[in-house]
Amino acid sequence: MSETRPSVAVIGLGAMGLPMATHLATRFHVTGFDPFEPRRELAAQSGIVAESTPGAASPEADIALLAVRDHAQAETALFGPDGVLSTLRPGSPVILTSTVGPDAARDLADRLEAAGYPLVDAPISGGPVRAGKGDLLVVVGATDAALAAARPVLDAMSSTLTIVGPRPGDGQALKAINQLLAGVHIAAAAEAIALARGLGLDPAVVIDALSQGAAGSFMFADRGPRMLQAYTGGAEVKSRVDIFVKDMGIVTTVGRTSHTPLPLAAAAQQLYLIAEAAGLGASDDSSVVTILSPGAPSADSDKETVR
């Protein structure tokens, strides 16, 4: 890595990739890639040179950071005809921030190792706002050497950095547990708001009151207000329904392969699948509430209110 101003190629400038790239650009020289021109234009407005292929973004990079959607996109970004490895200097670490699952991370690590590149398995959690502040939770599986090479970038991205183990896939295993909790909590928040509506209570009052007590959770306080927006034009898309379809699929697969029963995760997975089937895949995950309680809120409910 350069001793002056290390260079990072951020591959994927979506909801998480762009704010990460923008924050990293305060400390590093950052280039980027995204297949969609509007995302490249947004990056340019932040002073980031964004290219139209992963390879074009990577020739001067000390580190490549992947912020793509899934395993298939990671494979294409790395190993495709114009992929990162077509230009990235041999030996440069590749940081995988995407949630792809333990087996997929190990597969990518094996292929990268054969080509002469170490993989740092470092899935992230925290959302776009925290990504733009370097305030993410990052959980890492990597060898000591790979971790040392990537550490300045990981430290810049995170407020909480947890080294899970020495193997790629270890970070993904912990991220699967994180997504289990996140996915179940969103589903539970949707049920709570649906029940409040069914009982004729003001959901906004319910959210405000319960967020302060033992029944509250980050997801309830964060997604609750966005779930109300689902009835009035929809919330800003910060985390898509189809992302949780993917992630809960990873969770239930990991549970099955480890022979661990995950009944709540399985039930939550079905809610996201139903929402996706209803055409909400590209909507914010808060929109799952409309599957459980369809329709706009009524100003005058004739349903019994709990006293």
Tab-separated table of C-alpha atoms in Angstrom:
chain	number	residue	atom	x	y	z
A	1	MET	CA	0.000	0.000	0.000
A	2	SER	CA	1.238	3.457	-0.835
A	3	GLU	CA	2.714	5.406	2.109
A	4	THR	CA	1.390	8.754	0.850
A	5	ARG	CA	-2.260	8.554	-0.067
A	6	PRO	CA	-3.465	4.954	-0.412
A	7	SER	CA	-5.845	4.283	-3.272
A	8	VAL	CA	-9.098	2.352	-2.921
A	9	ALA	CA	-11.315	1.138	-5.761
A	10	VAL	CA	-14.921	0.918	-4.541
A	11	ILE	CA	-16.789	-1.533	-6.754
A	12	GLY	CA	-20.511	-0.835	-6.478
A	13	LEU	CA	-21.812	2.665	-5.749
A	14	GLY	CA	-25.289	1.788	-4.526
A	15	ALA	CA	-27.060	2.702	-1.300
A	16	MET	CA	-24.097	1.600	0.845
A	17	GLY	CA	-21.211	1.789	-1.620
A	18	LEU	CA	-21.549	5.455	-2.510
A	19	PRO	CA	-21.635	6.833	1.055
A	20	MET	CA	-18.748	4.521	1.965
A	21	ALA	CA	-16.778	5.779	-1.027
A	22	THR	CA	-17.561	9.395	-0.173
A	23	HIS	CA	-16.382	8.936	3.396
A	24	LEU	CA	-13.259	7.018	2.407
A	25	ALA	CA	-12.387	9.811	-0.043
A	26	THR	CA	-11.674	12.069	2.944
A	27	ARG	CA	-8.681	9.854	3.781
A	28	PHE	CA	-7.800	7.947	0.623
A	29	HIS	CA	-7.683	8.423	-3.106
A	30	VAL	CA	-10.908	6.735	-4.219
A	31	THR	CA	-11.997	5.546	-7.627
A	32	GLY	CA	-15.290	3.798	-8.197
A	33	PHE	CA	-17.379	1.640	-10.463
A	34	ASP	CA	-21.083	1.273	-10.976
A	35	PRO	CA	-22.921	-0.079	-14.021
A	36	PHE	CA	-25.581	2.637	-13.779
A	37	GLU	CA	-24.694	6.069	-15.107
A	38	PRO	CA	-26.843	7.989	-12.582
A	39	ARG	CA	-24.839	6.422	-9.736
A	40	ARG	CA	-21.602	7.375	-11.478
A	41	GLU	CA	-22.888	10.924	-11.853
A	42	LEU	CA	-23.709	11.083	-8.141
A	43	ALA	CA	-20.195	9.863	-7.369
A	44	ALA	CA	-18.713	12.538	-9.632
A	45	GLN	CA	-20.648	15.182	-7.702
A	46	SER	CA	-18.796	13.952	-4.599
A	47	GLY	CA	-15.451	14.246	-6.347
A	48	ILE	CA	-15.046	10.519	-7.026
A	49	VAL	CA	-13.921	9.369	-10.454
A	50	ALA	CA	-16.369	6.605	-11.340
A	51	GLU	CA	-15.658	4.247	-14.214
A	52	SER	CA	-17.965	2.096	-16.319
A	53	THR	CA	-16.105	-1.197	-15.660
A	54	PRO	CA	-14.521	-2.657	-12.515
A	55	GLY	CA	-11.210	-3.072	-14.325
A	56	ALA	CA	-11.098	0.592	-15.306
A	57	ALA	CA	-11.514	1.570	-11.639
A	58	SER	CA	-8.729	-0.673	-10.334
A	59	PRO	CA	-5.327	-0.280	-12.059
A	60	GLU	CA	-3.957	2.251	-9.544
A	61	ALA	CA	-5.688	0.803	-6.503
A	62	ASP	CA	-3.888	-0.564	-3.456
A	63	ILE	CA	-7.141	-2.190	-2.301
A	64	ALA	CA	-10.368	-3.164	-4.029
A	65	LEU	CA	-13.531	-2.914	-1.935
A	66	LEU	CA	-16.640	-4.737	-3.144
A	67	ALA	CA	-20.047	-3.281	-2.212
A	68	VAL	CA	-22.168	-5.363	-4.580
A	69	ARG	CA	-25.519	-7.049	-4.163
A	70	ASP	CA	-24.756	-10.768	-4.059
A	71	HIS	CA	-22.388	-13.643	-4.880
A	72	ALA	CA	-23.117	-13.533	-8.613
A	73	GLN	CA	-22.317	-9.819	-8.841
A	74	ALA	CA	-19.138	-10.343	-6.834
A	75	GLU	CA	-17.995	-13.067	-9.229
A	76	THR	CA	-18.649	-10.897	-12.269
A	77	ALA	CA	-17.011	-7.836	-10.711
A	78	LEU	CA	-13.875	-9.786	-9.849
A	79	PHE	CA	-13.445	-12.387	-12.553
A	80	GLY	CA	-15.406	-11.026	-15.520
A	81	PRO	CA	-13.721	-9.917	-18.774
A	82	ASP	CA	-13.438	-6.327	-17.503
A	83	GLY	CA	-13.295	-7.335	-13.859
A	84	VAL	CA	-11.135	-6.093	-11.035
A	85	LEU	CA	-8.498	-8.802	-11.510
A	86	SER	CA	-7.865	-7.727	-15.087
A	87	THR	CA	-6.021	-4.656	-13.745
A	88	LEU	CA	-5.564	-4.883	-9.939
A	89	ARG	CA	-1.934	-5.366	-8.942
A	90	PRO	CA	-1.227	-8.944	-7.758
A	91	GLY	CA	-1.152	-9.273	-3.988
A	92	SER	CA	-3.546	-6.373	-3.394
A	93	PRO	CA	-6.251	-7.281	-0.875
A	94	VAL	CA	-9.907	-7.471	-1.837
A	95	ILE	CA	-12.376	-6.404	0.860
A	96	LEU	CA	-15.805	-8.021	0.522
A	97	THR	CA	-18.415	-5.925	2.335
A	98	SER	CA	-21.427	-7.630	0.734
A	99	THR	CA	-23.577	-10.220	2.505
A	100	VAL	CA	-23.130	-13.396	0.449
A	101	GLY	CA	-22.990	-16.202	3.039
A	102	PRO	CA	-20.066	-18.235	4.418
A	103	ASP	CA	-19.824	-20.771	1.595
A	104	ALA	CA	-19.855	-18.107	-1.112
A	105	ALA	CA	-17.145	-16.110	0.680
A	106	ARG	CA	-14.946	-19.191	0.965
A	107	ASP	CA	-15.451	-19.942	-2.715
A	108	LEU	CA	-14.412	-16.405	-3.655
A	109	ALA	CA	-11.439	-16.588	-1.290
A	110	ASP	CA	-10.197	-19.827	-2.850
A	111	ARG	CA	-10.450	-18.420	-6.366
A	112	LEU	CA	-8.753	-15.188	-5.364
A	113	GLU	CA	-5.961	-17.005	-3.533
A	114	ALA	CA	-5.292	-19.089	-6.638
A	115	ALA	CA	-4.947	-15.840	-8.591
A	116	GLY	CA	-2.640	-14.275	-5.991
A	117	TYR	CA	-5.016	-12.015	-4.072
A	118	PRO	CA	-6.077	-12.240	-0.387
A	119	LEU	CA	-9.739	-11.840	0.514
A	120	VAL	CA	-10.817	-9.897	3.578
A	121	ASP	CA	-14.335	-11.060	4.430
A	122	ALA	CA	-15.815	-7.940	6.030
A	123	PRO	CA	-19.610	-7.667	5.790
A	124	ILE	CA	-21.065	-4.446	7.135
A	125	SER	CA	-24.147	-3.299	9.007
A	126	GLY	CA	-25.515	0.131	9.863
A	127	GLY	CA	-27.251	1.676	6.871
A	128	PRO	CA	-26.381	4.449	4.405
A	129	VAL	CA	-26.265	7.342	6.890
A	130	ARG	CA	-23.781	5.574	9.135
A	131	ALA	CA	-21.816	4.428	6.090
A	132	GLY	CA	-21.311	8.064	5.158
A	133	LYS	CA	-19.932	8.810	8.635
A	134	GLY	CA	-17.565	5.849	9.002
A	135	ASP	CA	-19.860	4.546	11.741
A	136	LEU	CA	-20.474	0.979	10.554
A	137	LEU	CA	-20.346	-2.350	12.336
A	138	VAL	CA	-17.798	-4.430	10.428
A	139	VAL	CA	-17.230	-8.118	11.215
A	140	VAL	CA	-14.124	-9.670	9.729
A	141	GLY	CA	-12.795	-13.052	8.771
A	142	ALA	CA	-9.268	-12.840	7.342
A	143	THR	CA	-5.702	-13.980	7.812
A	144	ASP	CA	-3.425	-11.782	9.903
A	145	ALA	CA	-1.493	-10.637	6.830
A	146	ALA	CA	-4.589	-9.740	4.828
A	147	LEU	CA	-6.136	-7.989	7.829
A	148	ALA	CA	-2.998	-5.911	8.389
A	149	ALA	CA	-2.983	-4.772	4.767
A	150	ALA	CA	-6.651	-3.783	4.824
A	151	ARG	CA	-6.790	-2.419	8.375
A	152	PRO	CA	-6.517	1.312	7.545
A	153	VAL	CA	-9.570	1.091	5.287
A	154	LEU	CA	-11.516	-1.077	7.746
A	155	ASP	CA	-10.766	1.340	10.581
A	156	ALA	CA	-11.915	4.285	8.454
A	157	MET	CA	-15.217	2.536	7.651
A	158	SER	CA	-16.128	1.407	11.125
A	159	SER	CA	-16.968	2.526	14.622
A	160	THR	CA	-17.104	-1.117	15.704
A	161	LEU	CA	-14.657	-3.579	14.139
A	162	THR	CA	-14.884	-7.175	15.298
A	163	ILE	CA	-12.352	-9.772	14.194
A	164	VAL	CA	-14.372	-12.974	14.170
A	165	GLY	CA	-11.762	-15.440	12.982
A	166	PRO	CA	-8.838	-16.087	10.636
A	167	ARG	CA	-10.796	-17.470	7.681
A	168	PRO	CA	-12.886	-15.804	5.011
A	169	GLY	CA	-16.437	-16.908	5.753
A	170	ASP	CA	-16.108	-16.263	9.485
A	171	GLY	CA	-17.342	-12.691	9.043
A	172	GLN	CA	-20.225	-13.898	6.892
A	173	ALA	CA	-21.240	-16.389	9.583
A	174	LEU	CA	-21.598	-13.617	12.161
A	175	LYS	CA	-23.344	-11.370	9.628
A	176	ALA	CA	-25.902	-14.138	9.067
A	177	ILE	CA	-26.755	-13.999	12.770
A	178	ASN	CA	-27.014	-10.208	12.520
A	179	GLN	CA	-29.421	-10.538	9.597
A	180	LEU	CA	-31.463	-13.147	11.446
A	181	LEU	CA	-32.069	-10.633	14.227
A	182	ALA	CA	-32.609	-7.696	11.856
A	183	GLY	CA	-35.032	-9.613	9.653
A	184	VAL	CA	-37.047	-10.982	12.559
A	185	HIS	CA	-37.155	-7.577	14.270
A	186	ILE	CA	-38.489	-5.874	11.120
A	187	ALA	CA	-41.140	-8.575	10.750
A	188	ALA	CA	-42.078	-8.217	14.428
A	189	ALA	CA	-42.309	-4.431	14.059
A	190	ALA	CA	-44.625	-4.902	11.079
A	191	GLU	CA	-46.838	-7.257	13.097
A	192	ALA	CA	-46.977	-4.792	15.990
A	193	ILE	CA	-48.036	-1.927	13.736
A	194	ALA	CA	-50.543	-4.146	11.921
A	195	LEU	CA	-52.045	-5.127	15.286
A	196	ALA	CA	-52.191	-1.505	16.405
A	197	ARG	CA	-54.112	-0.616	13.255
A	198	GLY	CA	-56.367	-3.628	13.708
A	199	LEU	CA	-57.206	-2.499	17.249
A	200	GLY	CA	-57.941	1.047	16.165
A	201	LEU	CA	-54.925	2.587	17.890
A	202	ASP	CA	-52.853	5.389	16.425
A	203	PRO	CA	-49.703	3.589	15.195
A	204	ALA	CA	-47.605	6.738	15.650
A	205	VAL	CA	-48.509	6.840	19.343
A	206	VAL	CA	-47.747	3.126	19.666
A	207	ILE	CA	-44.340	3.545	18.039
A	208	ASP	CA	-43.430	6.536	20.197
A	209	ALA	CA	-44.508	4.860	23.439
A	210	LEU	CA	-43.080	1.392	22.898
A	211	SER	CA	-39.772	2.599	21.461
A	212	GLN	CA	-39.005	3.946	24.939
A	213	GLY	CA	-39.536	0.690	26.809
A	214	ALA	CA	-38.408	-2.911	27.057
A	215	ALA	CA	-40.377	-3.909	23.958
A	216	GLY	CA	-38.471	-1.439	21.818
A	217	SER	CA	-35.693	-2.275	19.392
A	218	PHE	CA	-33.566	-0.363	16.912
A	219	MET	CA	-35.604	-1.791	14.055
A	220	PHE	CA	-38.921	-0.851	15.674
A	221	ALA	CA	-37.795	2.731	16.296
A	222	ASP	CA	-36.179	3.035	12.866
A	223	ARG	CA	-38.614	1.122	10.658
A	224	GLY	CA	-41.790	2.021	12.554
A	225	PRO	CA	-42.065	5.596	11.223
A	226	ARG	CA	-41.070	4.382	7.763
A	227	MET	CA	-43.842	1.775	7.924
A	228	LEU	CA	-46.341	4.595	8.413
A	229	GLN	CA	-44.895	6.265	5.315
A	230	ALA	CA	-45.652	3.051	3.405
A	231	TYR	CA	-49.320	4.125	3.510
A	232	THR	CA	-48.644	7.653	2.235
A	233	GLY	CA	-46.511	7.211	-0.856
A	234	GLY	CA	-43.816	4.936	0.548
A	235	ALA	CA	-40.619	5.459	2.507
A	236	GLU	CA	-37.307	6.369	0.926
A	237	VAL	CA	-35.670	3.133	-0.171
A	238	LYS	CA	-32.781	2.523	2.202
A	239	SER	CA	-32.959	-1.286	2.365
A	240	ARG	CA	-34.947	-3.162	-0.267
A	241	VAL	CA	-37.338	-6.009	0.385
A	242	ASP	CA	-35.483	-8.237	-2.064
A	243	ILE	CA	-32.266	-7.740	-0.089
A	244	PHE	CA	-33.954	-9.364	2.890
A	245	VAL	CA	-35.279	-12.108	0.644
A	246	LYS	CA	-31.632	-12.821	-0.180
A	247	ASP	CA	-30.342	-12.407	3.353
A	248	MET	CA	-33.023	-14.482	5.056
A	249	GLY	CA	-32.363	-17.158	2.447
A	250	ILE	CA	-28.733	-17.141	3.596
A	251	VAL	CA	-29.849	-17.327	7.232
A	252	THR	CA	-32.142	-20.295	6.729
A	253	THR	CA	-29.562	-22.079	4.578
A	254	VAL	CA	-26.908	-21.635	7.263
A	255	GLY	CA	-29.387	-22.915	9.842
A	256	ARG	CA	-30.220	-25.966	7.754
A	257	THR	CA	-26.591	-26.872	7.029
A	258	SER	CA	-25.670	-26.494	10.715
A	259	HIS	CA	-28.786	-28.457	11.796
A	260	THR	CA	-29.987	-25.479	13.842
A	261	PRO	CA	-33.761	-24.916	13.960
A	262	LEU	CA	-34.673	-21.305	13.138
A	263	PRO	CA	-38.486	-21.137	13.251
A	264	LEU	CA	-38.734	-17.359	13.648
A	265	ALA	CA	-36.271	-16.711	10.824
A	266	ALA	CA	-38.190	-19.084	8.573
A	267	ALA	CA	-41.470	-17.296	9.314
A	268	ALA	CA	-39.898	-13.884	8.653
A	269	GLN	CA	-38.435	-15.172	5.401
A	270	GLN	CA	-41.929	-16.048	4.202
A	271	LEU	CA	-43.147	-12.497	4.884
A	272	TYR	CA	-40.379	-11.049	2.673
A	273	LEU	CA	-41.098	-13.618	-0.036
A	274	ILE	CA	-44.812	-12.749	0.030
A	275	ALA	CA	-43.963	-9.037	-0.196
A	276	GLU	CA	-41.651	-9.670	-3.131
A	277	ALA	CA	-44.331	-11.736	-4.874
A	278	ALA	CA	-46.738	-8.834	-4.358
A	279	GLY	CA	-44.434	-6.573	-6.366
A	280	LEU	CA	-42.643	-4.902	-3.448
A	281	GLY	CA	-39.167	-6.308	-4.116
A	282	ALA	CA	-37.681	-2.915	-5.012
A	283	SER	CA	-39.536	-1.094	-2.212
A	284	ASP	CA	-38.105	-0.262	1.189
A	285	ASP	CA	-38.293	-3.222	3.565
A	286	SER	CA	-40.657	-1.204	5.779
A	287	SER	CA	-43.334	-1.812	3.136
A	288	VAL	CA	-43.836	-5.380	4.414
A	289	VAL	CA	-46.325	-3.892	6.883
A	290	THR	CA	-48.778	-3.421	4.007
A	291	ILE	CA	-48.852	-7.182	3.467
A	292	LEU	CA	-50.088	-7.731	7.013
A	293	SER	CA	-52.345	-4.660	7.147
A	294	PRO	CA	-53.275	-3.404	3.676
A	295	GLY	CA	-54.849	-0.069	2.885
A	296	ALA	CA	-54.562	3.499	4.046
A	297	PRO	CA	-55.152	4.282	7.734
A	298	SER	CA	-58.736	5.164	8.542
A	299	ALA	CA	-59.435	8.370	10.415
A	300	ASP	CA	-62.481	6.847	12.053
A	301	SER	CA	-62.171	3.198	12.973
A	302	ASP	CA	-65.248	1.296	14.087
A	303	LYS	CA	-63.078	-1.427	15.585
A	304	GLU	CA	-62.913	-1.839	19.309
A	305	THR	CA	-60.062	0.033	20.931
A	306	VAL	CA	-58.228	-1.635	23.809
A	307	ARG	CA	-58.769	0.249	27.034
